[in-house]
């Protein structure tokens, strides 16, 4: 089993470049099914979730070829080999749900098992808002031997109100409605930056989408989409994660490049409150050691609020800040369970309830043998190991490789003492 072996305490300084956004790039694979023309996408981060998305596209009969400079060219000519999503791949990652809408929209039928992947989120990571949305567009869903089968002779535009803000739910309905007859209005839609980026791309293919990035998105359905190019935006979560690592390590100047600072305003607001010494440039953020870090409460919230994906790294930062901080995780169940491992490393954390913890800092962390529970908890435990005293070993790093390309290599580039060790 590959694992990370980390010796804590080394000086973290230097330059690190942020990759293309995981949660933007992996969605282009399903979205490419909406057209029979070629879609070019770059840069595609070399991570497991994108590899899974590529495998699903190939499994149903799509074509993927390497373009120049690491670009990928995707094409799904009719008819697909199958409209049935492969169980073994779909169970590996939650975002596979994004394939359902485009297949339904273009081929009028689709079959899939319950999407798997993250253990976070309510049991089974519900997909009720997806099924309700497809029904609103006129589709019929039946369930047989653990597979959902959705059919629709013709999708018709409608109004869809999301009872909870859902990122992939918003993206899914947007990418399904583009080929529906008539107008669809999405209400209480998610506003994460990956959504307007996806809408702008679809509009370049010939879609007619307005309001992406606001709570109300209007999609005027068209008969057909053309081909085009998708430039993947920088990964705001990776950028924020590296900035928190630099702030928590308190050891040297770290320059993080390929950043859109406007995508991380909630994090900068927390840095202001905690006294992190940082400076924003047009496409970079520079973090230096600060005189002292003060504890500050945080509540996770849909964009533009504080990202749930940055809560685990922020919690590690709070173990190094002076004072008491309340961390309130409002989006996902189970996303605070990893703090039990932080406590075993020496952090002073009380779990008030499944959605709230109280951190009392600063505390000295000690290296430990760790199993990474999920993607963002995994990276938070890498940060904790890098600032801890002594050695740590982190297993189940598949979870971390899902979202951070060549992580150990890039962290070594800023002085981290981290090695990827395969086998026993
Ligand atoms: C997206 O997940 C991201 N994943 C997540 O990133 C991110 O944490 C999350 O948005 C919130 O920002 C991708 O984009 C691939 P949701 P998503 O639907 O869309 C509930 C990472 O680390 N819900 O916005 O799956 C759900 O249980 C991943 O990169 C329903 O109840 O999240 C959650 O409590 C983790 N019914 C809440 O809504 C549904 O039908 C928000 O989930 C759908 C969701």
Tab-separated table of N, CA, C and O in Angstrom, residues 205-250:
chain	number	residue	atom	x	y	z
A	205	UNK	N	-19.948	26.751	-26.837
A	205	UNK	CA	-20.345	25.612	-27.695
A	205	UNK	C	-21.700	25.862	-28.347
A	205	UNK	O	-22.179	25.037	-29.121
A	206	UNK	N	-22.355	26.989	-27.936
A	206	UNK	CA	-23.653	27.287	-28.548
A	206	UNK	C	-24.824	27.253	-27.592
A	206	UNK	O	-25.975	27.464	-27.973
A	207	UNK	N	-24.547	27.019	-26.298
A	207	UNK	CA	-25.646	27.006	-25.316
A	207	UNK	C	-26.080	28.450	-25.030
A	207	UNK	O	-25.384	29.405	-25.407
A	208	UNK	N	-27.238	28.578	-24.382
A	208	UNK	CA	-27.719	29.930	-24.049
A	208	UNK	C	-28.053	29.950	-22.558
A	208	UNK	O	-29.146	29.609	-22.129
A	209	UNK	N	-26.985	30.237	-21.734
A	209	UNK	CA	-27.097	30.199	-20.271
A	209	UNK	C	-26.830	31.599	-19.730
A	209	UNK	O	-25.863	32.241	-20.130
A	210	UNK	N	-27.714	32.031	-18.818
A	210	UNK	CA	-27.492	33.352	-18.181
A	210	UNK	C	-27.560	33.174	-16.657
A	210	UNK	O	-28.294	32.309	-16.157
A	211	UNK	N	-26.823	33.985	-15.929
A	211	UNK	CA	-26.955	34.034	-14.475
A	211	UNK	C	-26.074	33.066	-13.713
A	211	UNK	O	-26.121	33.016	-12.494
A	212	UNK	N	-25.221	32.277	-14.419
A	212	UNK	CA	-24.344	31.352	-13.668
A	212	UNK	C	-23.440	32.167	-12.732
A	212	UNK	O	-22.922	33.211	-13.130
A	213	UNK	N	-23.308	31.718	-11.505
A	213	UNK	CA	-22.549	32.476	-10.496
A	213	UNK	C	-23.477	33.285	-9.616
A	213	UNK	O	-23.068	33.908	-8.643
A	214	UNK	N	-24.802	33.231	-9.955
A	214	UNK	CA	-25.797	33.878	-9.081
A	214	UNK	C	-26.778	32.773	-8.657
A	214	UNK	O	-26.757	31.668	-9.202
A	215	UNK	N	-27.673	33.039	-7.709
A	215	UNK	CA	-28.589	31.972	-7.266
A	215	UNK	C	-29.648	31.579	-8.286
A	215	UNK	O	-30.342	30.581	-8.126
A	216	UNK	N	-29.782	32.364	-9.389
A	216	UNK	CA	-30.794	32.035	-10.397
A	216	UNK	C	-30.137	31.915	-11.776
A	216	UNK	O	-29.559	32.884	-12.277
A	217	UNK	N	-30.208	30.705	-12.338
A	217	UNK	CA	-29.576	30.456	-13.645
A	217	UNK	C	-30.665	30.128	-14.654
A	217	UNK	O	-31.536	29.284	-14.368
A	218	UNK	N	-30.652	30.805	-15.815
A	218	UNK	CA	-31.651	30.564	-16.857
A	218	UNK	C	-30.969	29.884	-18.047
A	218	UNK	O	-29.926	30.356	-18.509
A	219	UNK	N	-31.542	28.758	-18.466
A	219	UNK	CA	-30.975	28.003	-19.592
A	219	UNK	C	-32.026	27.904	-20.682
A	219	UNK	O	-33.105	27.327	-20.469
A	220	UNK	N	-31.758	28.498	-21.839
A	220	UNK	CA	-32.693	28.427	-22.965
A	220	UNK	C	-32.206	27.271	-23.849
A	220	UNK	O	-31.141	27.360	-24.467
A	221	UNK	N	-32.939	26.168	-23.857
A	221	UNK	CA	-32.471	24.946	-24.518
A	221	UNK	C	-32.208	25.140	-26.006
A	221	UNK	O	-32.884	25.932	-26.665
A	222	UNK	N	-31.206	24.424	-26.531
A	222	UNK	CA	-30.892	24.449	-27.971
A	222	UNK	C	-30.905	23.009	-28.497
A	222	UNK	O	-30.901	22.063	-27.712
A	223	UNK	N	-30.939	22.856	-29.834
A	223	UNK	CA	-31.024	21.508	-30.410
A	223	UNK	C	-29.683	20.792	-30.387
A	223	UNK	O	-29.590	19.595	-30.170
A	224	UNK	N	-28.608	21.565	-30.563
A	224	UNK	CA	-27.306	20.910	-30.757
A	224	UNK	C	-26.196	21.814	-30.239
A	224	UNK	O	-26.336	23.036	-30.220
A	225	UNK	N	-25.105	21.226	-29.791
A	225	UNK	CA	-23.938	22.018	-29.384
A	225	UNK	C	-22.762	21.680	-30.302
A	225	UNK	O	-22.675	20.562	-30.829
A	226	UNK	N	-21.871	22.648	-30.473
A	226	UNK	CA	-20.678	22.434	-31.294
A	226	UNK	C	-19.513	21.980	-30.438
A	226	UNK	O	-19.701	21.540	-29.295
A	227	UNK	N	-18.305	22.099	-30.985
A	227	UNK	CA	-17.078	21.735	-30.266
A	227	UNK	C	-16.408	22.993	-29.742
A	227	UNK	O	-16.862	24.101	-30.009
A	228	UNK	N	-15.360	22.823	-28.959
A	228	UNK	CA	-14.643	24.007	-28.461
A	228	UNK	C	-13.611	23.630	-27.426
A	228	UNK	O	-13.346	22.450	-27.186
A	229	UNK	N	-13.068	24.651	-26.790
A	229	UNK	CA	-11.938	24.450	-25.872
A	229	UNK	C	-12.295	24.919	-24.462
A	229	UNK	O	-12.982	25.937	-24.298
A	230	UNK	N	-11.881	24.151	-23.465
A	230	UNK	CA	-12.140	24.527	-22.063
A	230	UNK	C	-10.797	24.747	-21.371
A	230	UNK	O	-9.994	23.834	-21.275
A	231	UNK	N	-10.559	25.993	-20.940
A	231	UNK	CA	-9.319	26.289	-20.198
A	231	UNK	C	-9.640	26.144	-18.713
A	231	UNK	O	-10.471	26.888	-18.181
A	232	UNK	N	-9.014	25.159	-18.063
A	232	UNK	CA	-9.352	24.846	-16.662
A	232	UNK	C	-8.844	25.950	-15.722
A	232	UNK	O	-7.671	26.312	-15.757
A	233	UNK	N	-9.728	26.448	-14.888
A	233	UNK	CA	-9.336	27.531	-13.951
A	233	UNK	C	-8.445	26.935	-12.848
A	233	UNK	O	-8.499	25.741	-12.570
A	234	UNK	N	-7.622	27.769	-12.207
A	234	UNK	CA	-6.765	27.264	-11.127
A	234	UNK	C	-7.600	26.693	-9.975
A	234	UNK	O	-8.721	27.148	-9.736
A	235	UNK	N	-7.018	25.739	-9.269
A	235	UNK	CA	-7.742	25.059	-8.181
A	235	UNK	C	-7.684	25.924	-6.913
A	235	UNK	O	-6.673	25.959	-6.205
A	236	UNK	N	-8.832	26.565	-6.606
A	236	UNK	CA	-8.861	27.503	-5.463
A	236	UNK	C	-8.653	26.769	-4.132
A	236	UNK	O	-8.107	27.319	-3.180
A	237	UNK	N	-9.093	25.521	-4.080
A	237	UNK	CA	-8.953	24.768	-2.830
A	237	UNK	C	-7.489	24.390	-2.626
A	237	UNK	O	-6.950	24.480	-1.524
A	238	UNK	N	-6.827	24.013	-3.692
A	238	UNK	CA	-5.397	23.697	-3.584
A	238	UNK	C	-4.618	24.954	-3.204
A	238	UNK	O	-3.750	24.925	-2.318
A	239	UNK	N	-4.958	26.083	-3.810
A	239	UNK	CA	-4.277	27.354	-3.507
A	239	UNK	C	-4.450	27.692	-2.028
A	239	UNK	O	-3.484	28.002	-1.308
A	240	UNK	N	-5.680	27.568	-1.539
A	240	UNK	CA	-5.950	27.868	-0.130
A	240	UNK	C	-5.247	26.894	0.792
A	240	UNK	O	-4.734	27.280	1.846
A	241	UNK	N	-5.186	25.632	0.375
A	241	UNK	CA	-4.533	24.612	1.196
A	241	UNK	C	-3.051	24.917	1.361
A	241	UNK	O	-2.504	24.888	2.470
A	242	UNK	N	-2.391	25.292	0.254
A	242	UNK	CA	-0.947	25.601	0.327
A	242	UNK	C	-0.725	26.863	1.155
A	242	UNK	O	0.239	26.973	1.919
A	243	UNK	N	-1.635	27.824	1.057
A	243	UNK	CA	-1.484	29.069	1.844
A	243	UNK	C	-1.605	28.750	3.336
A	243	UNK	O	-0.854	29.276	4.169
A	244	UNK	N	-2.517	27.844	3.679
A	244	UNK	CA	-2.673	27.462	5.090
A	244	UNK	C	-1.443	26.690	5.573
A	244	UNK	O	-0.958	26.918	6.686
A	245	UNK	N	-0.914	25.826	4.719
A	245	UNK	CA	0.320	25.101	5.082
A	245	UNK	C	1.418	26.101	5.406
A	245	UNK	O	2.077	26.022	6.450
A	246	UNK	N	1.597	27.101	4.534
A	246	UNK	CA	2.661	28.099	4.748
A	246	UNK	C	2.411	28.854	6.049
A	246	UNK	O	3.322	29.048	6.860
A	247	UNK	N	1.153	29.211	6.301
A	247	UNK	CA	0.825	29.971	7.519
A	247	UNK	C	1.053	29.120	8.763
A	247	UNK	O	1.585	29.598	9.771
A	248	UNK	N	0.691	27.859	8.695
A	248	UNK	CA	0.809	26.985	9.882
A	248	UNK	C	2.268	26.623	10.158
A	248	UNK	O	2.668	26.427	11.297
A	249	UNK	N	3.082	26.564	9.080
A	249	UNK	CA	4.476	26.105	9.288
A	249	UNK	C	5.317	27.222	9.904
A	249	UNK	O	6.315	26.955	10.554
A	250	UNK	N	4.859	28.494	9.681
A	250	UNK	CA	5.530	29.612	10.358
A	250	UNK	C	7.040	29.558	10.181
A	250	UNK	O	7.790	29.832	11.126
